């Protein structure tokens, strides 16, 4: 429920406020990693040796196989997402669409579906930037004319950023109620990306290296949990490595990271990837990874039960529990 550009800016501001300020090396691609020796090989020819290597190269990770020991290709859905932002004041002022958004509590989401109870098109909207902008995402079958633009952007490592035509958005929005279609009218700077996912992998760690974020657990954006899980990974590492200065402790701490993160991430990834499946199927799948309390089979997606599962989890507390060996 945030504008990702704002999150990036916020993270950068936090980083720059640190003393001493961490050094961010932009434009220096990692070409390879030796996970056993902790050696990072950069495209400019330099090599850096570290006790701990955190790999976070995103959905199209080239390094995931170094940790997992096998190729881990992404799965591509036949569906893509148009996405754009609309000024919230325009939406609120709209005689038909405005009423859906007036006086709503912070953090609310409004979904629209064209065919209730059957496969249909999905339009997801939520306010971001403190309610100044409305994020709009329209899930639709990938159009032939979009494929080449998406592929070209994927090749550049910007799979989510291909430009799209507002006329294509409007044609996909045709099945929606006219009040809802107005949200798509005059959309500018529309982007399109193809939905991708991986199934949970068998390990996040190998020797001195650990996978975090999308490279370790790419999931469909259905529940908006990808970045949330990446932030939880980061917090888990912060707690598990707090005060660790002995290189011999790196591997035991990474084993704890794996033990902590795989059940939680496996559950969230499965709930996200299988959101459209029958609820009992989702539960059975989730149980392959996680044996704690989960939303029941009658829980509606985006309900309080799901929100509590996602947002009441305290990763720092769980990591501390593991460090202290508490039950
Ligand atoms: C449109 C959209 C909406 C989303 N909405 C939500 C949401 O509401 N909530 C949520 O939690 N998640 C959301 N997500 C998912 C979220 O964006 C991702 O889960 C998150 O960005 C993952 O972070 P990451 O750091 O692992 O990967 P990325 O953000 O992909 O970052 C990976 C970085 O690694 C760099 N890189 C790649 N290879 C190399 C290399 N060899 N050397 C050096 N650098 C390299 C890339 O340039 C990139 O900067 C959304 C995603 C999309 C596309």
PDB file of C-alpha atoms in Angstrom, residues 1 88 92 99-110 125-128 130-131 133-134 302 307:
ATOM      1  CA  UNK A   1       0.000   0.000   0.000  1.00  0.00           C
ATOM      2  CA  UNK A  88      -6.698  11.370  -5.769  1.00  0.00           C
ATOM      3  CA  UNK A  92     -12.723  12.201  -5.402  1.00  0.00           C
ATOM      4  CA  UNK A  99     -18.140   8.029  -3.783  1.00  0.00           C
ATOM      5  CA  UNK A 100     -16.158   4.779  -3.593  1.00  0.00           C
ATOM      6  CA  UNK A 101     -13.168   6.615  -2.173  1.00  0.00           C
ATOM      7  CA  UNK A 102     -14.634   9.352   0.048  1.00  0.00           C
ATOM      8  CA  UNK A 103     -13.998   9.118   3.815  1.00  0.00           C
ATOM      9  CA  UNK A 104     -12.280   5.749   3.680  1.00  0.00           C
ATOM     10  CA  UNK A 105      -9.874   4.682   6.426  1.00  0.00           C
ATOM     11  CA  UNK A 106      -6.171   4.816   5.693  1.00  0.00           C
ATOM     12  CA  UNK A 107      -4.797   1.650   4.059  1.00  0.00           C
ATOM     13  CA  UNK A 108      -8.033   0.568   2.395  1.00  0.00           C
ATOM     14  CA  UNK A 109      -8.088  -1.226  -0.952  1.00  0.00           C
ATOM     15  CA  UNK A 110     -10.915  -1.406  -3.452  1.00  0.00           C
ATOM     16  CA  UNK A 125      -6.975   0.387  -6.523  1.00  0.00           C
ATOM     17  CA  UNK A 126      -5.526   1.863  -3.351  1.00  0.00           C
ATOM     18  CA  UNK A 127      -4.387   5.278  -2.183  1.00  0.00           C
ATOM     19  CA  UNK A 128      -0.709   5.935  -1.594  1.00  0.00           C
ATOM     20  CA  UNK A 130      -0.595   9.850   2.194  1.00  0.00           C
ATOM     21  CA  UNK A 131      -3.764   9.722   0.094  1.00  0.00           C
ATOM     22  CA  UNK A 133      -2.400   9.420  -5.341  1.00  0.00           C
ATOM     23  CA  UNK A 134      -4.573   6.474  -6.301  1.00  0.00           C
ATOM     24  CA  UNK A 302      -7.973  -9.146   2.021  1.00  0.00           C
ATOM     25  CA  UNK A 307      -4.185  -8.860   7.155  1.00  0.00           C
TER      26      UNK A 307
END
